[in-house]
Short mmCIF file of C-alpha atoms and ligand atoms in Angstrom, two decimals:
data_model
loop_
_atom_site.label_atom_id
_atom_site.label_comp_id
_atom_site.label_asym_id
_atom_site.label_seq_id
_atom_site.Cartn_x
_atom_site.Cartn_y
_atom_site.Cartn_z
CA MET D 148 -65.46 -6.31 54.62
CA SER D 149 -63.47 -6.49 57.85
CA ARG D 150 -60.93 -8.78 56.11
CA GLN D 151 -60.39 -6.14 53.39
CA LYS D 152 -59.69 -3.50 56.03
CA THR D 153 -57.01 -5.58 57.76
CA THR D 154 -55.12 -6.20 54.42
CA ALA D 155 -55.15 -2.49 53.57
CA ALA D 156 -53.77 -1.73 57.04
CA ALA D 157 -50.92 -4.32 56.58
CA LYS D 158 -49.85 -2.81 53.23
CA PRO D 159 -49.41 0.92 53.63
CA ARG D 160 -49.43 2.86 50.34
CA VAL D 161 -45.81 3.50 49.19
CA LEU D 162 -45.26 6.72 47.35
CA ARG D 163 -42.74 6.45 44.52
CA PRO D 164 -41.13 9.42 42.78
CA PRO D 165 -41.91 9.60 39.06
CA MET D 166 -39.22 9.29 36.35
CA ARG D 167 -37.77 12.78 36.94
CA GLY D 168 -37.84 12.77 40.76
CA TRP D 169 -40.40 14.46 43.02
CA LEU D 170 -42.11 17.03 40.94
CA GLY D 171 -42.28 20.59 42.11
CA ARG D 172 -40.07 23.35 43.30
CA GLY D 173 -37.39 22.35 45.80
CA ARG D 174 -38.34 18.70 45.65
CA GLY D 175 -35.48 17.53 43.44
CA GLU D 176 -37.22 17.49 40.12
CA SER D 177 -34.70 16.87 37.32
CA PHE D 178 -35.28 18.60 34.04
CA MET D 179 -32.62 16.63 32.20
CA VAL D 180 -32.18 12.88 32.14
CA GLN D 181 -28.46 12.34 32.47
CA ALA D 182 -26.79 9.68 30.40
CA ALA D 183 -25.34 6.85 32.44
CA ASP D 184 -21.56 6.75 32.70
CA GLU D 185 -19.92 4.29 30.35
CA TRP D 186 -16.84 2.20 31.02
CA ARG D 187 -14.88 -0.14 28.84
CA GLY D 188 -13.69 -3.52 29.97
CA THR D 189 -12.78 -6.93 28.64
CA THR D 190 -15.44 -9.65 28.30
CA VAL D 191 -13.93 -11.39 31.31
CA GLN D 192 -14.23 -8.27 33.48
CA VAL D 193 -17.75 -7.21 32.55
CA CYS D 194 -19.52 -10.54 31.97
CA GLY D 195 -21.26 -10.37 35.38
CA LEU D 196 -22.83 -7.00 34.57
CA TRP D 197 -25.50 -8.55 32.38
CA PRO D 198 -27.65 -7.02 30.86
CA PHE D 199 -25.82 -3.71 31.06
CA SER D 200 -22.87 -4.55 28.82
CA VAL D 201 -22.91 -4.07 25.05
CA GLY D 202 -20.38 -5.06 22.40
CA ALA D 203 -17.95 -2.52 20.94
CA GLY D 204 -19.19 -0.76 17.82
CA ALA D 205 -15.82 -0.90 16.12
CA PRO D 206 -14.40 -4.23 14.93
CA MET D 207 -11.79 -5.74 17.19
CA THR D 208 -10.08 -7.83 14.51
CA GLY D 209 -6.72 -6.84 13.04
CA ALA D 210 -3.88 -4.53 13.90
CA PRO D 211 -4.80 -2.08 16.69
CA ILE D 212 -4.96 1.29 14.97
CA GLY D 213 -6.07 3.69 17.67
CA ARG D 214 -9.24 4.96 19.30
CA HIS D 215 -12.66 5.72 17.90
CA LEU D 216 -12.79 9.48 17.73
CA PHE D 217 -16.21 9.79 19.44
CA THR D 218 -16.57 6.77 21.71
CA GLY D 219 -12.92 6.18 22.60
CA ALA D 220 -13.34 2.50 21.73
CA THR D 221 -10.30 0.64 20.47
CA VAL D 222 -10.37 0.25 16.68
CA CYS D 223 -8.52 -2.57 14.98
CA CYS D 224 -8.15 -2.63 11.25
CA ASP D 225 -5.99 -3.97 8.49
CA PRO D 226 -7.06 -5.24 5.08
CA ILE D 227 -5.85 -8.82 5.52
CA SER D 228 -7.50 -9.46 8.92
CA TRP D 229 -10.71 -7.74 7.85
CA PHE D 230 -10.83 -9.94 4.76
CA GLN D 231 -9.55 -13.23 6.12
CA ARG D 232 -10.75 -13.39 9.73
CA ALA D 233 -13.53 -10.85 10.13
CA GLN D 234 -14.86 -11.20 6.57
CA LEU D 235 -15.82 -7.56 6.56
CA ILE D 236 -14.43 -6.75 3.13
CA SER D 237 -14.56 -8.56 -0.20
CA ASN D 238 -10.88 -8.29 -1.11
CA PRO D 239 -7.80 -7.71 1.03
CA SER D 240 -6.92 -4.20 -0.09
CA ALA D 241 -7.09 -0.68 1.26
CA PHE D 242 -6.79 2.67 -0.48
CA VAL D 243 -5.51 5.46 1.77
CA LEU D 244 -6.20 9.05 0.72
CA GLY D 245 -5.37 12.30 2.47
CA ARG D 246 -3.51 15.57 2.29
CA PRO D 247 0.29 15.46 2.61
CA GLY D 248 1.79 15.14 6.07
CA LEU D 249 -1.37 13.99 7.87
CA GLY D 250 -0.06 10.52 8.62
CA LYS D 251 -1.01 8.17 5.76
CA SER D 252 2.36 6.45 5.70
CA THR D 253 2.31 6.30 9.50
CA LEU D 254 -1.05 4.50 9.43
CA THR D 255 0.19 2.09 6.76
CA ARG D 256 3.32 1.42 8.81
CA ARG D 257 1.12 0.64 11.82
CA MET D 258 -0.88 -1.87 9.79
CA ALA D 259 2.33 -3.43 8.47
CA THR D 260 3.70 -3.71 12.02
CA GLY D 261 0.49 -5.34 13.28
CA LEU D 262 0.38 -7.73 10.34
CA ALA D 263 4.05 -8.64 10.83
CA GLY D 264 2.97 -9.67 14.35
CA TYR D 265 0.39 -12.00 12.79
CA GLY D 266 3.08 -13.54 10.58
CA VAL D 267 2.25 -11.62 7.39
CA MET D 268 5.33 -10.36 5.54
CA PRO D 269 5.25 -6.67 4.60
CA LEU D 270 6.70 -6.01 1.13
CA VAL D 271 7.34 -2.38 0.28
CA LEU D 272 7.82 -2.49 -3.46
CA GLY D 273 9.44 0.83 -4.05
CA ASP D 274 9.91 3.23 -1.15
CA LEU D 275 10.33 6.63 -2.78
CA LYS D 276 10.88 8.70 0.39
CA PRO D 277 12.09 6.47 2.32
CA ASP D 278 9.25 5.96 4.80
CA TYR D 279 9.58 2.26 5.53
CA VAL D 280 13.30 1.47 5.67
CA GLU D 281 13.62 1.96 9.43
CA LEU D 282 10.51 -0.07 10.13
CA ILE D 283 11.65 -3.00 7.99
CA GLN D 284 15.08 -2.83 9.63
CA ALA D 285 13.44 -2.83 13.05
CA LEU D 286 11.43 -5.90 12.00
CA GLY D 287 14.66 -7.66 11.01
CA GLY D 288 13.80 -7.50 7.30
CA GLN D 289 15.77 -6.95 4.14
CA VAL D 290 16.53 -3.50 2.72
CA ILE D 291 17.37 -3.53 -1.00
CA THR D 292 18.82 -0.24 -2.22
CA LEU D 293 18.51 0.74 -5.88
CA GLY D 294 19.73 3.82 -7.68
CA ARG D 295 22.57 5.06 -9.80
CA GLY D 296 25.74 3.42 -8.47
CA ARG D 297 23.99 2.20 -5.33
CA GLY D 298 22.65 -1.19 -6.24
CA TYR D 299 21.67 -3.26 -9.25
CA LEU D 300 18.61 -5.32 -10.08
CA ASN D 301 19.25 -7.62 -13.02
CA VAL D 302 15.97 -7.85 -14.94
CA LEU D 303 17.01 -11.17 -16.47
CA ASP D 304 17.61 -12.76 -13.07
CA PRO D 305 14.88 -15.39 -12.53
CA GLY D 306 15.36 -14.85 -8.79
CA GLU D 307 14.36 -17.80 -6.68
CA ALA D 308 12.30 -19.28 -9.51
CA ALA D 309 15.18 -21.40 -10.85
CA ALA D 310 16.00 -22.93 -7.45
CA ALA D 311 12.29 -23.43 -6.69
CA ALA D 312 11.68 -25.13 -10.07
CA GLN D 313 14.29 -27.75 -9.18
CA ARG D 314 12.33 -28.67 -6.06
CA LEU D 315 9.04 -28.87 -7.98
CA THR D 316 7.73 -31.35 -10.51
CA GLY D 317 5.20 -31.53 -13.35
CA THR D 318 2.90 -28.60 -14.06
CA ALA D 319 3.95 -26.68 -10.92
CA ARG D 320 7.52 -26.63 -12.18
CA ALA D 321 6.46 -25.64 -15.71
CA GLN D 322 4.29 -22.85 -14.32
CA VAL D 323 7.05 -21.37 -12.17
CA LEU D 324 9.47 -21.40 -15.11
CA ALA D 325 6.87 -19.94 -17.50
CA ASP D 326 6.05 -17.18 -15.01
CA ALA D 327 9.73 -16.31 -14.62
CA HIS D 328 10.19 -16.28 -18.39
CA GLY D 329 7.10 -14.08 -18.89
CA ARG D 330 8.29 -11.65 -16.22
CA ARG D 331 11.73 -11.28 -17.75
CA HIS D 332 10.23 -10.71 -21.17
CA GLN D 333 7.78 -8.13 -19.79
CA MET D 334 10.54 -6.28 -17.98
CA VAL D 335 12.78 -6.06 -21.04
CA SER D 336 9.78 -4.78 -23.06
CA ALA D 337 8.94 -2.30 -20.30
CA LEU D 338 12.49 -0.95 -20.19
CA ILE D 339 12.49 -0.55 -23.97
CA THR D 340 9.10 1.19 -23.78
CA ILE D 341 10.44 3.64 -21.20
CA THR D 342 13.61 4.47 -23.15
CA ARG D 343 11.87 4.75 -26.53
CA LYS D 344 8.63 6.29 -25.22
CA ALA D 345 6.87 3.72 -27.40
CA PRO D 346 6.35 -0.02 -27.00
CA PRO D 347 8.35 -2.53 -29.06
CA THR D 348 6.64 -3.80 -32.22
CA ASP D 349 4.99 -7.22 -32.39
CA ARG D 350 7.91 -8.62 -34.32
CA GLU D 351 10.41 -7.26 -31.81
CA GLU D 352 8.41 -8.81 -28.98
CA THR D 353 8.57 -12.21 -30.67
CA ILE D 354 12.29 -11.82 -31.32
CA LEU D 355 12.86 -10.98 -27.64
CA ASP D 356 10.79 -13.94 -26.53
CA ARG D 357 12.70 -16.38 -28.71
CA ALA D 358 16.07 -14.81 -27.90
CA LEU D 359 15.38 -15.29 -24.17
CA GLU D 360 14.67 -18.97 -24.77
CA VAL D 361 17.89 -19.37 -26.74
CA LEU D 362 19.74 -17.54 -23.98
CA ASP D 363 18.45 -19.96 -21.35
CA GLU D 364 19.57 -22.94 -23.42
CA ARG D 365 23.04 -21.58 -24.09
CA HIS D 366 23.89 -19.74 -20.93
CA ASP D 367 24.91 -21.35 -17.66
CA GLY D 368 24.22 -19.26 -14.60
CA VAL D 369 22.35 -15.99 -14.53
CA PRO D 370 22.44 -13.99 -17.79
CA VAL D 371 22.45 -10.19 -18.01
CA LEU D 372 21.12 -7.84 -20.70
CA GLY D 373 24.51 -7.85 -22.45
CA ASP D 374 24.12 -11.61 -23.03
CA LEU D 375 20.68 -11.07 -24.55
CA LEU D 376 22.13 -8.46 -26.88
CA GLN D 377 24.83 -10.91 -27.91
CA VAL D 378 22.25 -13.60 -28.74
CA ILE D 379 20.41 -11.19 -31.03
CA ARG D 380 23.66 -10.16 -32.69
CA ASP D 381 24.70 -13.81 -33.15
CA ALA D 382 21.50 -14.37 -35.16
CA PRO D 383 20.78 -17.98 -34.12
CA PRO D 384 18.44 -19.86 -36.54
CA GLU D 385 15.51 -19.87 -34.04
CA VAL D 386 15.59 -16.07 -33.79
CA ARG D 387 16.06 -15.62 -37.53
CA THR D 388 12.98 -17.73 -38.18
CA VAL D 389 10.71 -15.47 -36.09
CA ALA D 390 12.43 -12.34 -37.41
CA LEU D 391 11.26 -13.44 -40.91
CA ASP D 392 14.57 -12.54 -42.50
CA ARG D 393 13.84 -14.89 -45.42
CA GLY D 394 17.41 -16.25 -45.29
CA SER D 395 19.05 -12.86 -45.79
CA PRO D 396 21.54 -11.69 -43.13
CA GLU D 397 21.19 -8.08 -44.38
CA ARG D 398 17.45 -8.23 -43.88
CA TYR D 399 17.99 -9.68 -40.37
CA GLY D 400 20.32 -6.77 -39.61
CA GLN D 401 17.70 -4.25 -40.74
CA ILE D 402 14.90 -5.91 -38.79
CA THR D 403 16.83 -6.10 -35.52
CA GLU D 404 18.60 -2.75 -35.82
CA ASP D 405 16.19 -0.75 -33.65
CA LEU D 406 16.00 -3.50 -31.05
CA GLU D 407 19.77 -3.72 -30.94
CA ALA D 408 20.04 0.05 -30.53
CA SER D 409 17.56 0.03 -27.63
CA LEU D 410 19.38 -2.84 -25.92
CA ILE D 411 22.74 -1.10 -26.41
CA GLY D 412 21.20 1.91 -24.65
CA LEU D 413 20.12 -0.30 -21.74
CA VAL D 414 23.41 -2.19 -21.48
CA GLY D 415 25.73 0.75 -22.01
CA GLY D 416 24.30 2.92 -19.27
CA GLY D 417 21.98 5.09 -21.38
CA ARG D 418 19.27 7.12 -19.72
CA LEU D 419 18.46 4.34 -17.27
CA GLY D 420 22.07 3.90 -16.24
CA GLU D 421 23.34 0.44 -15.51
CA THR D 422 20.87 -0.31 -12.75
CA PHE D 423 19.21 -3.16 -14.65
CA SER D 424 22.06 -4.61 -16.67
CA HIS D 425 24.44 -5.78 -13.93
CA PRO D 426 24.09 -8.88 -11.72
CA THR D 427 21.66 -8.30 -8.84
CA THR D 428 23.50 -6.99 -5.79
CA ASN D 429 21.01 -8.05 -3.14
CA PRO D 430 18.63 -10.87 -4.16
CA MET D 431 15.18 -10.62 -2.58
CA ARG D 432 14.22 -13.13 0.10
CA ARG D 433 10.76 -14.58 0.51
CA ASP D 434 10.85 -15.33 4.23
CA ARG D 435 11.45 -11.79 5.49
CA PRO D 436 9.83 -8.38 5.30
CA VAL D 437 11.41 -6.56 2.35
CA VAL D 438 11.70 -2.94 1.31
CA TYR D 439 13.11 -1.73 -2.00
CA ASP D 440 14.66 1.61 -1.16
CA VAL D 441 14.51 3.69 -4.35
CA SER D 442 14.69 7.02 -2.55
CA ALA D 443 18.17 7.74 -3.89
CA ILE D 444 16.75 8.17 -7.40
CA ASP D 445 16.38 11.84 -8.19
CA GLU D 446 12.77 13.11 -8.23
CA GLY D 447 13.23 14.54 -11.70
CA ASP D 448 14.55 11.27 -13.05
CA HIS D 449 11.08 10.08 -14.05
CA ASP D 450 12.28 7.37 -16.41
CA LEU D 451 14.59 5.70 -13.92
CA GLN D 452 11.96 6.02 -11.20
CA ALA D 453 9.33 4.33 -13.38
CA ALA D 454 11.73 1.60 -14.46
CA ALA D 455 12.88 0.95 -10.88
CA LEU D 456 9.30 0.73 -9.61
CA LEU D 457 8.31 -1.66 -12.39
CA ALA D 458 11.38 -3.78 -11.71
CA CYS D 459 10.57 -3.88 -7.95
CA TRP D 460 6.95 -4.87 -8.63
CA SER D 461 8.04 -7.54 -11.06
CA ALA D 462 10.66 -8.98 -8.69
CA GLY D 463 8.28 -8.73 -5.71
CA PHE D 464 5.38 -10.49 -7.37
CA GLY D 465 7.77 -13.04 -8.89
CA THR D 466 8.87 -13.92 -5.37
CA VAL D 467 5.26 -14.15 -4.17
CA ASN D 468 4.53 -16.50 -7.06
CA VAL D 469 7.44 -18.77 -6.14
CA ALA D 470 6.37 -18.79 -2.47
CA ASN D 471 2.82 -19.75 -3.49
CA ALA D 472 3.99 -22.54 -5.80
CA LEU D 473 6.20 -24.02 -3.06
CA ALA D 474 3.38 -23.77 -0.51
CA ASP D 475 0.90 -25.39 -2.95
CA ALA D 476 3.29 -28.29 -3.33
CA GLY D 477 3.52 -28.61 0.45
CA LEU D 478 7.26 -27.87 0.43
CA GLU D 479 7.09 -24.68 2.47
CA PRO D 480 4.62 -23.10 4.89
CA ARG D 481 1.95 -20.85 3.35
CA ARG D 482 3.07 -17.22 3.62
CA HIS D 483 0.91 -14.18 3.20
CA TYR D 484 2.31 -10.86 2.08
CA PHE D 485 1.18 -7.28 2.62
CA VAL D 486 2.25 -5.28 -0.42
CA ILE D 487 2.55 -1.53 0.11
CA LEU D 488 2.43 0.85 -2.83
CA ASP D 489 2.96 4.23 -1.16
CA GLU D 490 3.11 7.49 -3.13
CA LEU D 491 1.06 5.79 -5.83
CA TRP D 492 0.45 9.07 -7.65
CA ARG D 493 4.17 9.39 -8.34
CA ALA D 494 4.35 5.83 -9.62
CA LEU D 495 1.35 6.30 -11.91
CA ARG D 496 2.65 9.57 -13.27
CA ALA D 497 6.08 8.08 -13.90
CA GLY D 498 5.19 6.74 -17.30
CA LYS D 499 3.16 4.72 -19.69
CA GLY D 500 2.25 1.23 -18.63
CA MET D 501 2.36 1.95 -14.89
CA VAL D 502 -1.43 2.18 -14.58
CA ASP D 503 -1.84 -1.13 -16.35
CA ARG D 504 0.61 -2.80 -14.02
CA VAL D 505 -1.15 -1.57 -10.90
CA ASP D 506 -4.47 -2.44 -12.50
CA ALA D 507 -3.34 -6.04 -12.99
CA LEU D 508 -2.04 -6.20 -9.41
CA THR D 509 -5.24 -4.89 -7.86
CA ARG D 510 -7.35 -7.42 -9.71
CA LEU D 511 -5.24 -10.40 -8.71
CA ASN D 512 -4.34 -9.69 -5.09
CA ARG D 513 -7.02 -11.96 -3.64
CA THR D 514 -6.14 -14.98 -5.75
CA ARG D 515 -2.41 -14.52 -5.10
CA GLY D 516 -2.87 -14.43 -1.35
CA VAL D 517 -1.49 -10.92 -0.95
CA GLY D 518 -3.05 -7.97 0.82
CA MET D 519 -2.41 -4.51 -0.55
CA ALA D 520 -2.31 -0.96 0.66
CA MET D 521 -2.25 1.80 -1.93
CA VAL D 522 -1.50 5.31 -0.69
CA SER D 523 -2.07 8.55 -2.58
CA HIS D 524 -2.99 12.16 -1.85
CA THR D 525 -6.28 12.86 -3.59
CA MET D 526 -8.57 11.47 -6.24
CA SER D 527 -7.61 14.48 -8.36
CA ASP D 528 -4.04 13.11 -8.53
CA LEU D 529 -5.39 9.91 -9.99
CA LEU D 530 -7.63 11.79 -12.39
CA ALA D 531 -4.80 14.04 -13.60
CA LEU D 532 -3.29 11.31 -15.75
CA PRO D 533 -2.92 12.28 -19.41
CA SER D 534 -5.01 9.57 -21.07
CA GLU D 535 -8.72 9.03 -20.46
CA GLU D 536 -8.23 5.27 -20.41
CA ASP D 537 -5.64 5.55 -17.61
CA ARG D 538 -7.88 7.92 -15.64
CA MET D 539 -10.77 5.45 -15.72
CA LYS D 540 -8.50 2.62 -14.61
CA ALA D 541 -7.00 4.71 -11.79
CA ARG D 542 -10.52 5.52 -10.55
CA GLY D 543 -11.19 1.80 -10.49
CA PHE D 544 -8.40 1.35 -7.91
CA VAL D 545 -10.44 3.30 -5.37
CA GLU D 546 -13.75 1.73 -6.39
CA ARG D 547 -12.41 -1.80 -6.18
CA ALA D 548 -10.43 -1.39 -2.95
CA GLY D 549 -11.86 -3.49 -0.12
CA MET D 550 -11.81 -0.43 2.13
CA VAL D 551 -11.10 3.24 1.60
CA ILE D 552 -9.35 5.12 4.39
CA CYS D 553 -9.62 8.89 4.16
CA GLY D 554 -7.79 11.56 6.11
CA GLY D 555 -8.17 15.31 5.76
CA LEU D 556 -9.25 16.23 2.23
CA PRO D 557 -10.16 19.56 0.61
CA PRO D 558 -13.86 20.27 -0.13
CA ALA D 559 -13.20 20.26 -3.90
CA GLU D 560 -12.25 16.63 -3.61
CA MET D 561 -15.65 15.52 -2.29
CA PRO D 562 -17.66 15.18 -5.52
CA GLN D 563 -14.99 12.94 -7.09
CA LEU D 564 -14.58 10.88 -3.94
CA ASN D 565 -18.31 10.58 -3.52
CA SER D 566 -18.71 9.25 -7.02
CA ALA D 567 -16.34 6.38 -6.18
CA VAL D 568 -17.52 5.68 -2.59
CA PRO D 569 -20.66 7.22 -1.04
CA PHE D 570 -19.92 9.49 1.95
CA SER D 571 -22.63 11.10 4.09
CA ARG D 572 -22.76 14.88 4.58
CA ALA D 573 -21.46 14.52 8.17
CA GLU D 574 -18.59 12.32 7.04
CA GLN D 575 -17.63 14.81 4.35
CA ASP D 576 -17.70 17.69 6.84
CA LEU D 577 -15.47 15.70 9.17
CA MET D 578 -12.88 15.05 6.49
CA VAL D 579 -12.92 18.67 5.36
CA SER D 580 -12.44 19.85 8.96
CA TRP D 581 -9.35 17.62 9.21
CA SER D 582 -7.80 19.40 6.25
CA ASP D 583 -7.81 22.78 8.02
CA PRO D 584 -4.38 24.33 8.51
CA PRO D 585 -2.84 24.14 11.99
CA ALA D 586 -3.41 26.98 14.43
CA TRP D 587 -0.58 29.28 15.55
CA ASP D 588 0.65 28.41 19.02
CA ALA D 589 1.69 31.81 20.41
CA ALA D 590 3.17 30.33 23.60
CA ARG D 591 5.67 28.11 21.77
CA GLY D 592 6.04 30.47 18.82
CA ARG D 593 5.32 27.76 16.28
CA GLU D 594 2.39 26.08 14.61
CA ALA D 595 0.36 23.64 16.66
CA GLU D 596 -0.24 20.11 15.44
CA PRO D 597 -2.47 20.04 12.32
CA PRO D 598 -6.06 19.17 13.33
CA GLY D 599 -6.19 16.26 10.93
CA ARG D 600 -2.93 14.57 11.87
CA GLY D 601 -3.50 10.91 12.52
CA ARG D 602 -7.29 11.17 11.99
CA PHE D 603 -8.88 8.83 9.49
CA LEU D 604 -12.29 7.61 8.44
CA LEU D 605 -12.42 3.87 7.75
CA LYS D 606 -14.99 3.29 5.09
CA VAL D 607 -16.26 0.01 3.68
CA GLY D 608 -18.69 0.51 0.80
CA GLY D 609 -21.86 2.32 1.83
CA ARG D 610 -21.56 1.46 5.55
CA PRO D 611 -21.10 4.36 7.98
CA GLY D 612 -17.42 5.24 8.33
CA ILE D 613 -15.47 4.65 11.54
CA PRO D 614 -13.56 7.81 12.57
CA VAL D 615 -10.33 6.87 14.26
CA ARG D 616 -7.32 8.59 15.75
CA VAL D 617 -4.01 6.82 15.29
CA GLU D 618 -2.04 6.83 18.51
CA LEU D 619 1.66 6.17 18.23
CA THR D 620 3.66 4.26 20.81
CA GLN D 621 7.07 5.46 22.04
CA ALA D 622 8.82 2.79 19.95
CA GLU D 623 7.04 4.00 16.85
CA LEU D 624 7.64 7.69 17.42
CA ALA D 625 11.36 7.17 16.92
CA ILE D 626 11.05 5.44 13.56
CA ASN D 627 7.98 7.28 12.30
CA ASP D 628 9.24 10.81 12.06
CA THR D 629 9.25 11.81 8.41
CA ASN D 630 9.77 15.45 9.38
CA LYS D 631 13.22 14.67 10.83
CA LEU D 632 15.11 16.95 8.45
CA TRP D 633 13.00 19.88 9.62
CA HIS D 634 13.59 19.22 13.33
CA SER D 635 17.36 19.27 12.94
CA GLN D 636 17.08 22.60 11.12
CA SER D 637 14.92 24.14 13.84
CA ARG D 638 17.36 22.87 16.46
CA ILE D 639 20.17 24.70 14.64
CA GLY D 640 17.91 27.73 14.61
CA GLU D 641 17.39 27.45 18.37
CA ALA D 642 21.10 26.95 18.99
CA THR D 643 22.07 30.02 17.00
CA GLY D 644 19.31 32.06 18.55
CA VAL D 645 17.65 32.66 15.18
CA GLU D 646 14.24 31.79 16.60
CA ALA D 647 14.69 33.89 19.72
CA THR D 648 15.52 37.02 17.78
CA SER D 649 12.90 36.61 15.06
N1 LIG G 232 -0.94 9.71 14.76
C1 LIG G 232 0.13 10.49 14.79
N2 LIG G 232 0.56 11.02 15.96
C2 LIG G 232 1.64 11.82 15.99
N3 LIG G 232 2.38 12.15 14.92
C3 LIG G 232 2.02 11.66 13.74
C4 LIG G 232 0.86 10.80 13.61
N4 LIG G 232 0.73 10.47 12.32
C5 LIG G 232 1.74 11.09 11.67
N5 LIG G 232 2.51 11.78 12.51
C6 LIG G 232 3.70 12.57 12.14
O1 LIG G 232 3.35 13.39 11.03
C7 LIG G 232 4.42 13.45 10.11
C8 LIG G 232 3.93 13.08 8.72
O2 LIG G 232 3.44 11.76 8.70
P1 LIG G 232 3.44 10.83 7.41
O3 LIG G 232 4.75 10.84 6.74
O4 LIG G 232 2.89 9.52 7.82
O5 LIG G 232 2.40 11.63 6.51
P2 LIG G 232 1.90 11.30 5.04
O6 LIG G 232 0.45 11.56 5.03
O7 LIG G 232 2.36 9.96 4.61
O8 LIG G 232 2.66 12.41 4.21
P3 LIG G 232 2.97 12.39 2.65
O9 LIG G 232 1.68 12.57 1.95
O10 LIG G 232 3.88 13.57 2.48
O11 LIG G 232 3.62 11.10 2.35
C9 LIG G 232 5.50 12.52 10.64
O12 LIG G 232 6.49 13.29 11.27
C10 LIG G 232 4.81 11.65 11.65
O13 LIG G 232 5.66 11.25 12.70
MG1 LIG G 233 3.65 9.34 3.05
#
């Protein structure tokens, strides 16, 4: 008993405040539990703070894009790194959607810049604005200009395939040559389809195929469309056999008349001009970033625009194929490419066959070792195509994309978008709020920045989206301004006092 007393005396009772401080008036009771302050640091800096440090919620693999809109965490994202290194997506492609002027091309440029840093070559196969020329120039890449009187792209030029085939042997060589032959045939058929508004007949396709083979045997150097026309006019026995002229030159003339007329149109500067029938002015390289600048083509010139885009895609993927064949054979290092199809809605609308081409590209990107970014305004643009078949295929581009990146979008867009990729109510509200018009800044007498500029939701399948704000660096601001023409006008306005008086 006495022992118990002495222990109690040695350990006086310590009063501890409960969770919310001393309860009662004036005693410091806290009604609200405040959240602890959060800081960000590198693993090296915060490793000693165990167990108080947690990993970042946003992936840190890929090109740095900007900050998480709510947590401020750095967000890194690009389709190739997320596919190859982080294994977050099932194929290396991204579909970017958003209202005009909110920064889709800027985001794509940022990804291209980051990927160029990782050694991936950006390929802009048809820049309609131009949005990418300055970036590719800044990266030391190649700018290929196409347009009436500005530059030519010979559709019969096998590009680097011929030189590569000489370095290869066996099946690899045969494959490269067969691919180049197939591409040239497809391009001639595509050009005929665009001029005629109808595809060539089966017989004409076979005649073209055989005529190209004869051309390769007879012609030294790089042939042009005029040489192909001459082969068909010369009526070599191989071509006559497939034309089924039954030994009659008159019959041969009748059978090939339409084809000859179409080719004369292409060679003689018909509706498509001479862009595709002269020797290539600037052959594409495979070891540099490349942009095909087709911005000089008039917006209303749908046929030439479609033909130029198809020709760029064909030449671009031909080059990728050659690079892959050489890398497979161990003759060159393996190169990865980031193909950018910006303003996709314009390309798809440009004519028949465009949807099929993009469809084929989107299905093969993974096996060809290329990442892709497709950029368009809204799903409605894709669903406004004239044929039902094309609409279904265009929808598939969004459904199949490894990730979908959405900027500000109108509320009417949500049901269509939701049917392709599931978005939560909160995510939809966020995207709609980004599509609000900019407020009027009375102090500066002009509109403030649009609320959705540079804001995007990165979405992979059904996972919660990552809202991010793209932050541009000083170096980028100079080359990223697609509103340049408007600034110079407002400066004139300021200089002449138009703004001050209005
Ligand atoms: N994150 C950003 N911070 C500051 N300015 C930006 C940002 N993103 C875009 N801009 C500016 O907004 C303008 C439009 O950007 P951009 O051309 O990328 O838009 P877009 O969505 O591709 O438009 P469009 O649909 O017409 O092609 C440019 O002047 C660009 O510099
Ligand atoms: Mg754009």
